[in-house]
mmCIF file of C-alpha atoms in Angstrom:
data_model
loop_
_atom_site.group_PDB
_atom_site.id
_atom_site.type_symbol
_atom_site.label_atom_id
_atom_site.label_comp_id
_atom_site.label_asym_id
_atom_site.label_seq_id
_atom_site.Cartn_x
_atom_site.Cartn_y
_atom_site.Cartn_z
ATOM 1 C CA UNK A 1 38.235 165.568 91.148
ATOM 2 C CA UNK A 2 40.755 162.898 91.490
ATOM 3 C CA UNK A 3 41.451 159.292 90.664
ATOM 4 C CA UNK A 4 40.849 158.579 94.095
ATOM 5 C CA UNK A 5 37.137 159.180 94.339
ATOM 6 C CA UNK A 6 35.904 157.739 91.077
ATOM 7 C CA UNK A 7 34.407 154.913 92.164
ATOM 8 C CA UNK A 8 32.381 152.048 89.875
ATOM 9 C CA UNK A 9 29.689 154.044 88.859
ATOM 10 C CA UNK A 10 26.272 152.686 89.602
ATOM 11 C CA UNK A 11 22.855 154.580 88.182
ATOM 12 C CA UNK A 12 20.895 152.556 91.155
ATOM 13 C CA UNK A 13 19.644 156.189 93.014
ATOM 14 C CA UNK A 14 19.126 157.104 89.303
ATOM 15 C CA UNK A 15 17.434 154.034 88.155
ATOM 16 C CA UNK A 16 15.125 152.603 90.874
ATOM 17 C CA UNK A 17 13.500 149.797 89.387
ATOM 18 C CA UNK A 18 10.432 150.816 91.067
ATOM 19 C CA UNK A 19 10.089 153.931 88.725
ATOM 20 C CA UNK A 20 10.797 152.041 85.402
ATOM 21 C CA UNK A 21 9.239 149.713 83.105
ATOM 22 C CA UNK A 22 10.119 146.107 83.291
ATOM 23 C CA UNK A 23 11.210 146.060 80.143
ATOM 24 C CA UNK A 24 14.880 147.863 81.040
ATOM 25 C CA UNK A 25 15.538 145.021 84.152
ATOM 26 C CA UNK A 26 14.544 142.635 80.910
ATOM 27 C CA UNK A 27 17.444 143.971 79.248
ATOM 28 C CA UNK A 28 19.418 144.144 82.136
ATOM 29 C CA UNK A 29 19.227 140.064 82.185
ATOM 30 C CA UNK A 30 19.460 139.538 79.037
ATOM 31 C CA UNK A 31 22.622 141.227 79.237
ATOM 32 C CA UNK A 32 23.626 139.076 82.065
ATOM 33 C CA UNK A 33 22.260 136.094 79.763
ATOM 34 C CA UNK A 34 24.773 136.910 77.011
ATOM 35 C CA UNK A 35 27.593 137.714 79.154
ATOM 36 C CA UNK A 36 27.771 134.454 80.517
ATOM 37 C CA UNK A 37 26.877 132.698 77.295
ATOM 38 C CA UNK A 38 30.076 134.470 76.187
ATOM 39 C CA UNK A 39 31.990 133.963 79.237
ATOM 40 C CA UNK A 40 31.802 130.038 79.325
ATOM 41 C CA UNK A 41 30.851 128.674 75.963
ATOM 42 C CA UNK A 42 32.278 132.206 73.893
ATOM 43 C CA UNK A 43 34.269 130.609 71.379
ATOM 44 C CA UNK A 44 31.565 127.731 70.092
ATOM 45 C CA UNK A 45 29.237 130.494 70.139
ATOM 46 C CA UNK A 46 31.629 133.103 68.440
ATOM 47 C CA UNK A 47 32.809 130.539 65.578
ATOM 48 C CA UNK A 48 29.617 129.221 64.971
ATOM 49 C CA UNK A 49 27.933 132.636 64.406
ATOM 50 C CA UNK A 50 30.394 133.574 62.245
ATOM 51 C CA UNK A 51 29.916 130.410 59.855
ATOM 52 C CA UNK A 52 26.529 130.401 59.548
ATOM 53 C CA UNK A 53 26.388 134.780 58.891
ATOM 54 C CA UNK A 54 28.654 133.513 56.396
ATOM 55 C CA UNK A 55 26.687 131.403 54.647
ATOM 56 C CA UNK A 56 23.323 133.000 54.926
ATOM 57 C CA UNK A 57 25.082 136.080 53.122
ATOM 58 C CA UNK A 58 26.889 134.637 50.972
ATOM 59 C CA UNK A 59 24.003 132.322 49.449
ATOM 60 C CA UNK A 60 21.667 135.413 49.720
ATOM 61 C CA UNK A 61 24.223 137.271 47.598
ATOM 62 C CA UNK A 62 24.451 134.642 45.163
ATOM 63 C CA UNK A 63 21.043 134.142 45.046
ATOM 64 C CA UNK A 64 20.167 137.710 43.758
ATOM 65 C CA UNK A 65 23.408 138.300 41.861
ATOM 66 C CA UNK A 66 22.509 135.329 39.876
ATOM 67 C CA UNK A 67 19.654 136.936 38.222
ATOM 68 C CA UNK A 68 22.629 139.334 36.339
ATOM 69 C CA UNK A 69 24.258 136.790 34.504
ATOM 70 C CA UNK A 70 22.281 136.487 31.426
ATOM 71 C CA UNK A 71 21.641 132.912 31.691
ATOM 72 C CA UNK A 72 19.161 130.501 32.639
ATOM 73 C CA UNK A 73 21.131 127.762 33.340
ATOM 74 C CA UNK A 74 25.257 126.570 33.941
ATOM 75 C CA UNK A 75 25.958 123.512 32.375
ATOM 76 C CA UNK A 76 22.430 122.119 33.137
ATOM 77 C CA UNK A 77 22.307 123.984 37.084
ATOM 78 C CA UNK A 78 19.679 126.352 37.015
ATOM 79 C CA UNK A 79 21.691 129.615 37.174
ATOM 80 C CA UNK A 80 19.726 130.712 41.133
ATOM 81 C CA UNK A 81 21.134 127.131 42.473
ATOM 82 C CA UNK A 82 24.360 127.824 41.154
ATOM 83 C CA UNK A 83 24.594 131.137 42.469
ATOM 84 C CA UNK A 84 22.785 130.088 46.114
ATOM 85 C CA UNK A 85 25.904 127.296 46.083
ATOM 86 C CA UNK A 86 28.877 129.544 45.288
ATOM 87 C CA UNK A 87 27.910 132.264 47.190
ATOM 88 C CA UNK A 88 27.686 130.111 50.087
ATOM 89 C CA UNK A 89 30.880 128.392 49.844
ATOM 90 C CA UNK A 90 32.643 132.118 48.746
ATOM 91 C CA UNK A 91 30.748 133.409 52.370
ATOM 92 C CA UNK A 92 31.989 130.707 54.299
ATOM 93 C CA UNK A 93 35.871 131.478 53.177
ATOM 94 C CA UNK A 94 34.806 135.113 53.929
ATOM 95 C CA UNK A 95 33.871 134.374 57.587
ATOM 96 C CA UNK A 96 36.547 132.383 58.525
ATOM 97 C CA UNK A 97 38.900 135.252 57.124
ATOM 98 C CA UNK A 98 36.644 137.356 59.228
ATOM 99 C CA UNK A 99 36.732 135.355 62.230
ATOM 100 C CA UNK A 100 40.281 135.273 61.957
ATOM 101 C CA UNK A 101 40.367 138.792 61.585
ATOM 102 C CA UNK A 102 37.800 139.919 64.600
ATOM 103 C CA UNK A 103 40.247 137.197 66.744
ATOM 104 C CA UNK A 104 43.338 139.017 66.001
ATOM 105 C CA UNK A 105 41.714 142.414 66.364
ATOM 106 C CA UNK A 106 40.015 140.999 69.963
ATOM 107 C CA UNK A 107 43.098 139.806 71.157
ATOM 108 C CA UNK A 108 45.205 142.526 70.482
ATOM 109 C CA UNK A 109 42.896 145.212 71.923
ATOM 110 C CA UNK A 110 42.768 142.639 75.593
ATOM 111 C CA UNK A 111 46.797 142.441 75.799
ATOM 112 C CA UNK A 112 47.098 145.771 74.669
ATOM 113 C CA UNK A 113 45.221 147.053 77.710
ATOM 114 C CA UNK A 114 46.457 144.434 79.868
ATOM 115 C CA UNK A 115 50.240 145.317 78.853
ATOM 116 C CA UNK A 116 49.685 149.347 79.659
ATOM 117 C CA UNK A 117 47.713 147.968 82.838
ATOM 118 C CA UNK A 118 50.778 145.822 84.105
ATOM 119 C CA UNK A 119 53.286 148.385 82.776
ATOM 120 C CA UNK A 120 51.238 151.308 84.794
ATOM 121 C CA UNK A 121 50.942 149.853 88.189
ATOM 122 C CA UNK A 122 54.800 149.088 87.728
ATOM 123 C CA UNK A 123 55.834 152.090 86.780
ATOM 124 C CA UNK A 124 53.706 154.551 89.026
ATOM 125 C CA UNK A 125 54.005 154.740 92.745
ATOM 126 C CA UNK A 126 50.540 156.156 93.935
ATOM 127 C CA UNK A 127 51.304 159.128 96.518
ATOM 128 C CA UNK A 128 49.645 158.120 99.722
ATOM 129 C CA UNK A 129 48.161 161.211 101.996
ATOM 130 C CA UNK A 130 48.549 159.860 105.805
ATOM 131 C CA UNK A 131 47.690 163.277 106.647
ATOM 132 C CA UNK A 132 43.815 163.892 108.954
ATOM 133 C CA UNK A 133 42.857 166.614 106.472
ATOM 134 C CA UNK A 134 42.613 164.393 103.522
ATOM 135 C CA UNK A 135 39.583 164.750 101.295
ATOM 136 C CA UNK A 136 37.409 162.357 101.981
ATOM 137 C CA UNK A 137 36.319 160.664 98.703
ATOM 138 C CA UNK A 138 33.188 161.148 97.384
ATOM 139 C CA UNK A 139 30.392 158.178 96.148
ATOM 140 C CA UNK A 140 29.613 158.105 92.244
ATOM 141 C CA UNK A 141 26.173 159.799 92.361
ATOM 142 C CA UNK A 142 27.851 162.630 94.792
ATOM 143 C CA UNK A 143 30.530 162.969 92.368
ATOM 144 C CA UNK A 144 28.457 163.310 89.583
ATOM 145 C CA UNK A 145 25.215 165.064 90.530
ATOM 146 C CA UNK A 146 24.830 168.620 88.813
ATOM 147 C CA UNK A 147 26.343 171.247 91.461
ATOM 148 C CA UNK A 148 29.167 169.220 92.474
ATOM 149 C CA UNK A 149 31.869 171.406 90.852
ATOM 150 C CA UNK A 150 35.417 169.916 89.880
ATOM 151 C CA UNK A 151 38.358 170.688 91.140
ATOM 152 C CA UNK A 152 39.201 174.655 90.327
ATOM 153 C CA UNK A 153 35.293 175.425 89.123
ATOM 154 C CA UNK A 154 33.125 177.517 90.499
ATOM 155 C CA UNK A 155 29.531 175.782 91.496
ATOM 156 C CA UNK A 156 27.006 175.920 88.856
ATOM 157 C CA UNK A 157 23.474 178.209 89.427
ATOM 158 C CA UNK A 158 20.846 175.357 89.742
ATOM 159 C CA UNK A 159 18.676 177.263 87.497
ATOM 160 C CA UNK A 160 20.566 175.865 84.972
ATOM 161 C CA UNK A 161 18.643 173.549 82.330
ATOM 162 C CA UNK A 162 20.563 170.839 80.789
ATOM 163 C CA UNK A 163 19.646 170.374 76.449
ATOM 164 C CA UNK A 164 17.325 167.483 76.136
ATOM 165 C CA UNK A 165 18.918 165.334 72.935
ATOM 166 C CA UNK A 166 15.839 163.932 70.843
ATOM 167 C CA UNK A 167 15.809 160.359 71.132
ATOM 168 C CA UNK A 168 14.286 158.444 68.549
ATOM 169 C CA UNK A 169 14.165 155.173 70.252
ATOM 170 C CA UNK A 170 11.883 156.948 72.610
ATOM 171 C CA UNK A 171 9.567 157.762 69.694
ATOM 172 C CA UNK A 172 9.707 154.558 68.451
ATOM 173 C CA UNK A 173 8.335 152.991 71.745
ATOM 174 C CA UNK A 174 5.449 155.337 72.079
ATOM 175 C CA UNK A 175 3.487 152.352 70.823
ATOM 176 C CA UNK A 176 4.559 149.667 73.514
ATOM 177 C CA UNK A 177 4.659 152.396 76.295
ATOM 178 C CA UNK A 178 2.161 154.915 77.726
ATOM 179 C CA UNK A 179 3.226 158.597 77.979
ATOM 180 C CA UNK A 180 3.950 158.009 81.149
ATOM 181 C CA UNK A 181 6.801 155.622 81.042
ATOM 182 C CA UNK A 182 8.026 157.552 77.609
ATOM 183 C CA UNK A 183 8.922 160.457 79.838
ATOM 184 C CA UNK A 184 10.352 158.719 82.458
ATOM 185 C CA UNK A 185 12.450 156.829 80.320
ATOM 186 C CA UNK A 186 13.300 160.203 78.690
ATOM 187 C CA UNK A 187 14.214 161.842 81.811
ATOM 188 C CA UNK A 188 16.331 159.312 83.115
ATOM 189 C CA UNK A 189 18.276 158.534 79.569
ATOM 190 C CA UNK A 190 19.320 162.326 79.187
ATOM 191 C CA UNK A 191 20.158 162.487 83.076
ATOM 192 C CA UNK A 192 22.430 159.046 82.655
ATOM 193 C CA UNK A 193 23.895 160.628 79.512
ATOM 194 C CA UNK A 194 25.015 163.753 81.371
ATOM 195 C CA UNK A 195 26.567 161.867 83.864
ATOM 196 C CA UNK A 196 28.527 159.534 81.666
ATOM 197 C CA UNK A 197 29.860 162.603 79.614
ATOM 198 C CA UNK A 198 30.785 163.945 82.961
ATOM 199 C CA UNK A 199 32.608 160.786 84.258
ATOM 200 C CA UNK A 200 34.490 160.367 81.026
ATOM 201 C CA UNK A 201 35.684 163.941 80.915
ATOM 202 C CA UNK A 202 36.565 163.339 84.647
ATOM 203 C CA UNK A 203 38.635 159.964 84.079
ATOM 204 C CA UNK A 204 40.059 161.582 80.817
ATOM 205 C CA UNK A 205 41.365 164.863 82.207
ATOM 206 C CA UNK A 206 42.608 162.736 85.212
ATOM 207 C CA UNK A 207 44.635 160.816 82.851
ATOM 208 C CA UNK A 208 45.973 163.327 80.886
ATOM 209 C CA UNK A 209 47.289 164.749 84.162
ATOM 210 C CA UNK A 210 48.409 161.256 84.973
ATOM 211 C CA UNK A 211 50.521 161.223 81.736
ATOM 212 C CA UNK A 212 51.960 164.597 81.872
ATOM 213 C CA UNK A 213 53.408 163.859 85.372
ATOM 214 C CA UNK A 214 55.020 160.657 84.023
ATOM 215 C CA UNK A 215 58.699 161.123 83.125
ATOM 216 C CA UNK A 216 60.031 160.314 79.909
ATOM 217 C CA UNK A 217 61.275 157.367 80.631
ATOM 218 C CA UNK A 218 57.889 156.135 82.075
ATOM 219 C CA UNK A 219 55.887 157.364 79.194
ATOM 220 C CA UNK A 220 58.375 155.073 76.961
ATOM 221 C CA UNK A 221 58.387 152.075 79.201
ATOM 222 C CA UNK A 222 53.889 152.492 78.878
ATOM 223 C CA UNK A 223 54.018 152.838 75.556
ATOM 224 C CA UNK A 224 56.711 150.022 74.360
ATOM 225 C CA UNK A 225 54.609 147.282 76.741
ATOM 226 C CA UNK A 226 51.411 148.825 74.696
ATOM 227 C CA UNK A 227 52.840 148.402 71.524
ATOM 228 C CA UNK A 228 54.200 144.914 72.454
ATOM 229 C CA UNK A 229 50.829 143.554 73.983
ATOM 230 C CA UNK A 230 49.332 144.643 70.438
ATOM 231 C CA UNK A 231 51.372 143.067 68.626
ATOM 232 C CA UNK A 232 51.368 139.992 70.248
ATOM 233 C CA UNK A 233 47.780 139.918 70.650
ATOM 234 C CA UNK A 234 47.656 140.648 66.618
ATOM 235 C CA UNK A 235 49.729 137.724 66.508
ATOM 236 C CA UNK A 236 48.184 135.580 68.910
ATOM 237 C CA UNK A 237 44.973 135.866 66.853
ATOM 238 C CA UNK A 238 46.422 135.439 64.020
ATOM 239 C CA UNK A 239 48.139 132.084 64.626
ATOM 240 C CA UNK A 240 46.148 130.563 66.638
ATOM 241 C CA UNK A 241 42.029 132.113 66.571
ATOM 242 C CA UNK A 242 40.390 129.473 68.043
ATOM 243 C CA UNK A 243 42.346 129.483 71.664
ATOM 244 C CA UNK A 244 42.414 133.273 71.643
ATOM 245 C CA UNK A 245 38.723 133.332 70.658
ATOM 246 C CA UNK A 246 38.363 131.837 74.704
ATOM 247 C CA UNK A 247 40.365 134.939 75.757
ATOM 248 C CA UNK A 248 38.279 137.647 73.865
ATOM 249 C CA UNK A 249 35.090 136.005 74.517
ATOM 250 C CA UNK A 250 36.061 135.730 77.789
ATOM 251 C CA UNK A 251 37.317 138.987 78.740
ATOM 252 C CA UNK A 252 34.005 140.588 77.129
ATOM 253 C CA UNK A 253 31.744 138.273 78.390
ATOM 254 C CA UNK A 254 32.873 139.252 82.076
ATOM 255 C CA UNK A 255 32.698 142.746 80.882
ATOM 256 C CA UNK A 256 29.049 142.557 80.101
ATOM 257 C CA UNK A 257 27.280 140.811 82.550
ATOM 258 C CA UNK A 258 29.186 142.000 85.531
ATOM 259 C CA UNK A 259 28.335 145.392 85.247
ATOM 260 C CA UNK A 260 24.270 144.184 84.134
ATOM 261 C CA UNK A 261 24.412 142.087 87.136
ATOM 262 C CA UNK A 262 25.646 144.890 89.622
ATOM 263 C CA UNK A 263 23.224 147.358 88.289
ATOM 264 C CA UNK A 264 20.549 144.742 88.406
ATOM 265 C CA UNK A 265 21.093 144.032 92.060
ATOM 266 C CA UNK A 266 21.559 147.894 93.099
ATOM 267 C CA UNK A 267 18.221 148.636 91.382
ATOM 268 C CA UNK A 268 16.740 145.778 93.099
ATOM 269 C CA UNK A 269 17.910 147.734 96.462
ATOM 270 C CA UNK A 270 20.430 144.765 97.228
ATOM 271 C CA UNK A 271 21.536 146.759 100.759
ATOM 272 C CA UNK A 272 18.475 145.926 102.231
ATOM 273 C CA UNK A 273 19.473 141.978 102.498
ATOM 274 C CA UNK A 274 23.644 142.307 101.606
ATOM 275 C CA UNK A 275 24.711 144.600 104.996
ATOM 276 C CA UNK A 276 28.049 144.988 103.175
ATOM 277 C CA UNK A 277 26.744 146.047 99.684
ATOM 278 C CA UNK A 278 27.224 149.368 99.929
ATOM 279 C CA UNK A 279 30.703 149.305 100.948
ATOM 280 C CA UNK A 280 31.688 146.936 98.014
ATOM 281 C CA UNK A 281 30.316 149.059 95.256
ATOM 282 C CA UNK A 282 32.459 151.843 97.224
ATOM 283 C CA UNK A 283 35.558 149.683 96.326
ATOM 284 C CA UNK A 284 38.820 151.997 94.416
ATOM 285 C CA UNK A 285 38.594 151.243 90.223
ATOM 286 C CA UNK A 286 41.991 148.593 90.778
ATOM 287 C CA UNK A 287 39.213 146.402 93.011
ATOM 288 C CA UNK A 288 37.258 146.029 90.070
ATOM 289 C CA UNK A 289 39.617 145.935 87.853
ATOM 290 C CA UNK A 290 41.057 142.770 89.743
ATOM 291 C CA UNK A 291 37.832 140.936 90.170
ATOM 292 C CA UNK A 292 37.218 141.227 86.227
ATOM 293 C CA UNK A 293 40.781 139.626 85.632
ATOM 294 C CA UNK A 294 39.737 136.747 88.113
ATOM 295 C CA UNK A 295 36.729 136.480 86.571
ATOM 296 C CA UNK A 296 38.266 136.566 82.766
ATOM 297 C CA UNK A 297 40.821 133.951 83.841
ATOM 298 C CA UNK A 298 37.937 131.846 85.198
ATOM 299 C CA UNK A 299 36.047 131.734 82.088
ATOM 300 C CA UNK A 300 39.195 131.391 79.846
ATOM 301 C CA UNK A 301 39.618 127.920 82.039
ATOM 302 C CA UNK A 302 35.884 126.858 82.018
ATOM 303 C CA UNK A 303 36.430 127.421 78.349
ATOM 304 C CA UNK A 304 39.354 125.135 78.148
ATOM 305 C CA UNK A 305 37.959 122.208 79.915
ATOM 306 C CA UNK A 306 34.894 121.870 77.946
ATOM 307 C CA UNK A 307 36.703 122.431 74.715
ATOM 308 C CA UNK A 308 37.176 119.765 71.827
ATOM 309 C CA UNK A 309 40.947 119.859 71.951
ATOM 310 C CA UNK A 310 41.075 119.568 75.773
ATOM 311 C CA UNK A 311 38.731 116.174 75.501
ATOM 312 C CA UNK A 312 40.797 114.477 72.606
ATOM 313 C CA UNK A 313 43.870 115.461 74.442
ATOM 314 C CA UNK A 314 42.611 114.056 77.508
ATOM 315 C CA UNK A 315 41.407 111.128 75.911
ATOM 316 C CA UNK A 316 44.890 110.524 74.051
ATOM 317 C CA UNK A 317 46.529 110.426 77.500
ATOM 318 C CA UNK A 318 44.452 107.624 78.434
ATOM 319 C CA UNK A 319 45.226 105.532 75.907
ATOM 320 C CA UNK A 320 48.842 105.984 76.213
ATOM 321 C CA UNK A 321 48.463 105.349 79.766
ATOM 322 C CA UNK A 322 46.628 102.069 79.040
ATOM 323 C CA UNK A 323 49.533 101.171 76.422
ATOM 324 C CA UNK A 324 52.239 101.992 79.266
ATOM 325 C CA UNK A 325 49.919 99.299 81.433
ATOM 326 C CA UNK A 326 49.936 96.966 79.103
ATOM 327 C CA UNK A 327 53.719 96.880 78.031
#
């Protein structure tokens, strides 16, 4: 099973929205909701939710600590208001140390894998096959349907019966959901859940291989762009948290609706009314990969226009233009 027929993997022949509750395609936009939410207004969004978990903790802390102290009152402050005050102020130094923190983490993780992305397609030269007898690739639910051995295995009997994990958010909805829809929901989660442990041990495995065909000098180059997109990211979060907080918010916010968007629209059986849909969720992993950096790099400058800084620095060139006009 090579890198050339994983595909992005849809669930829409898995998942028809005709055979599920509403309640998942709910999800499914809300997830779209909060990707874009993140996308074009991330860092307000990101900043301000750290401030205020800050502050509800913190006073909540010092609210309830405050009843340890052993006294009533602090220099005429009832000893709860005192507590509800400092711990505020204490969890509002805390989040912007965590904010700070979750930047420089975010950052680093996004030019981390965009440095061994860059330092990958520039390093390997992809063998092309212009042979006739090449294998012709296969789609994501042929790839991964049980009986489709991998490369080197021997087809599985069909009698065989896959474990059903115990779910306990399944229990937990018996109340909102009839039987029914339980075991539908049931069904389908441990049949996505074998898939996904299949495609990951597929794109792992393939990778491994990947590496161990690299020469040394290619494994070096990989990992020295890694380690320098990490550290810069670190830094870049570090230093300056608020413009990096439109990169990670960005980047994730592009990761999570796209894919709730495309699954959304497969479910919805989008190739009945898009003739070409089925040949762009066909597109090679580097498609995707591209269209999530155009998207990232879109939101990072939606971001930037609409920001505070970008205004007042807008604004300051006016007024020095007007000052040039008047002199």
């Amino acid at each position: 099973m090579g890198v050339d027929a994983i595909h992005l993997v849809t669930l829409a022949d898995l998942i028809p929205a005709e055979s599920l509750p509403l309640v998942l395609q709910f999800l499914a936009a809300a997830g779209i909701g909060i990707g874009l939410v993140l996308w074009l207004a991330g860092q307000r969004m990101v900043r301000g939710m750290f401030a205020v978990l800050g502050l509800v903790t913190g006073a909540g802390t010092g609210f309830f600590a405050s009843s340890y102290v052993g006294y009533t009152e602090i220099a005429n402050v009832p000893t709860p208001l005192v507590g509800l005050i400092a711990g505020a102020l204490v969890g509002l130094l805390a989040s912007v140390l965590l904010y700070r923190a979750f930047m420089a983490v975010g950052s680093a993780a996004v030019l981390g894998f965009a440095a061994v992305l860059a330092a990958g397609v520039m390093t390997m030269q992809p063998a092309i096959d212009s042979g006739t007898n090449a294998a012709v690739a296969l789609t994501p639910s042929q790839m991964l349907l049980p009986g489709v051995p991998e490369e080197g295995e021997a087809a599985p009997d069909d009698t065989t019966e896959v474990d059903e994990p115990e779910s306990s958010l399944v229990d937990r909805a018996r109340e909102l959901l009839n039987e029914e829809d339980v075991a539908r929901i049931r069904a389908v989660s441990n049949e996505a859940a074998t898939r996904a442990r299949e495609f990951g041990s597929a794109v792992y495995n393939e990778a491994e291989l990947v590496w161990l065909e690299l020469s040394p000098r290619q494994r070096t180059s990989i990992t020295l762009w890694g380690l320098a997109g990490l550290g810069l990211g670190f830094l870049f979060g570090v230093v300056m948290p608020g413009r990096s907080s439109m990169f990670v918010t960005s980047v994730m916010g592009a990761a999570i609706w796209m894919p709730c968007a495309l699954w959304l629209m497969s479910s919805m059986s989008a190739s009945t009314w898009m003739p070409q849909w089925d040949r762009m969720m066909g597109q090679p992993p580097m498609f995707w990969v591209c269209v999530w950096i155009a998207l990232s790099l879109f939101g990072i400058t939606a971001q930037w226009v609409i920001s505070p800084e970008h205004r007042r620095r807008k604004r300051r060139a006016l007024v020095d233009a007007d000052w040039d006009e008047d002199e």
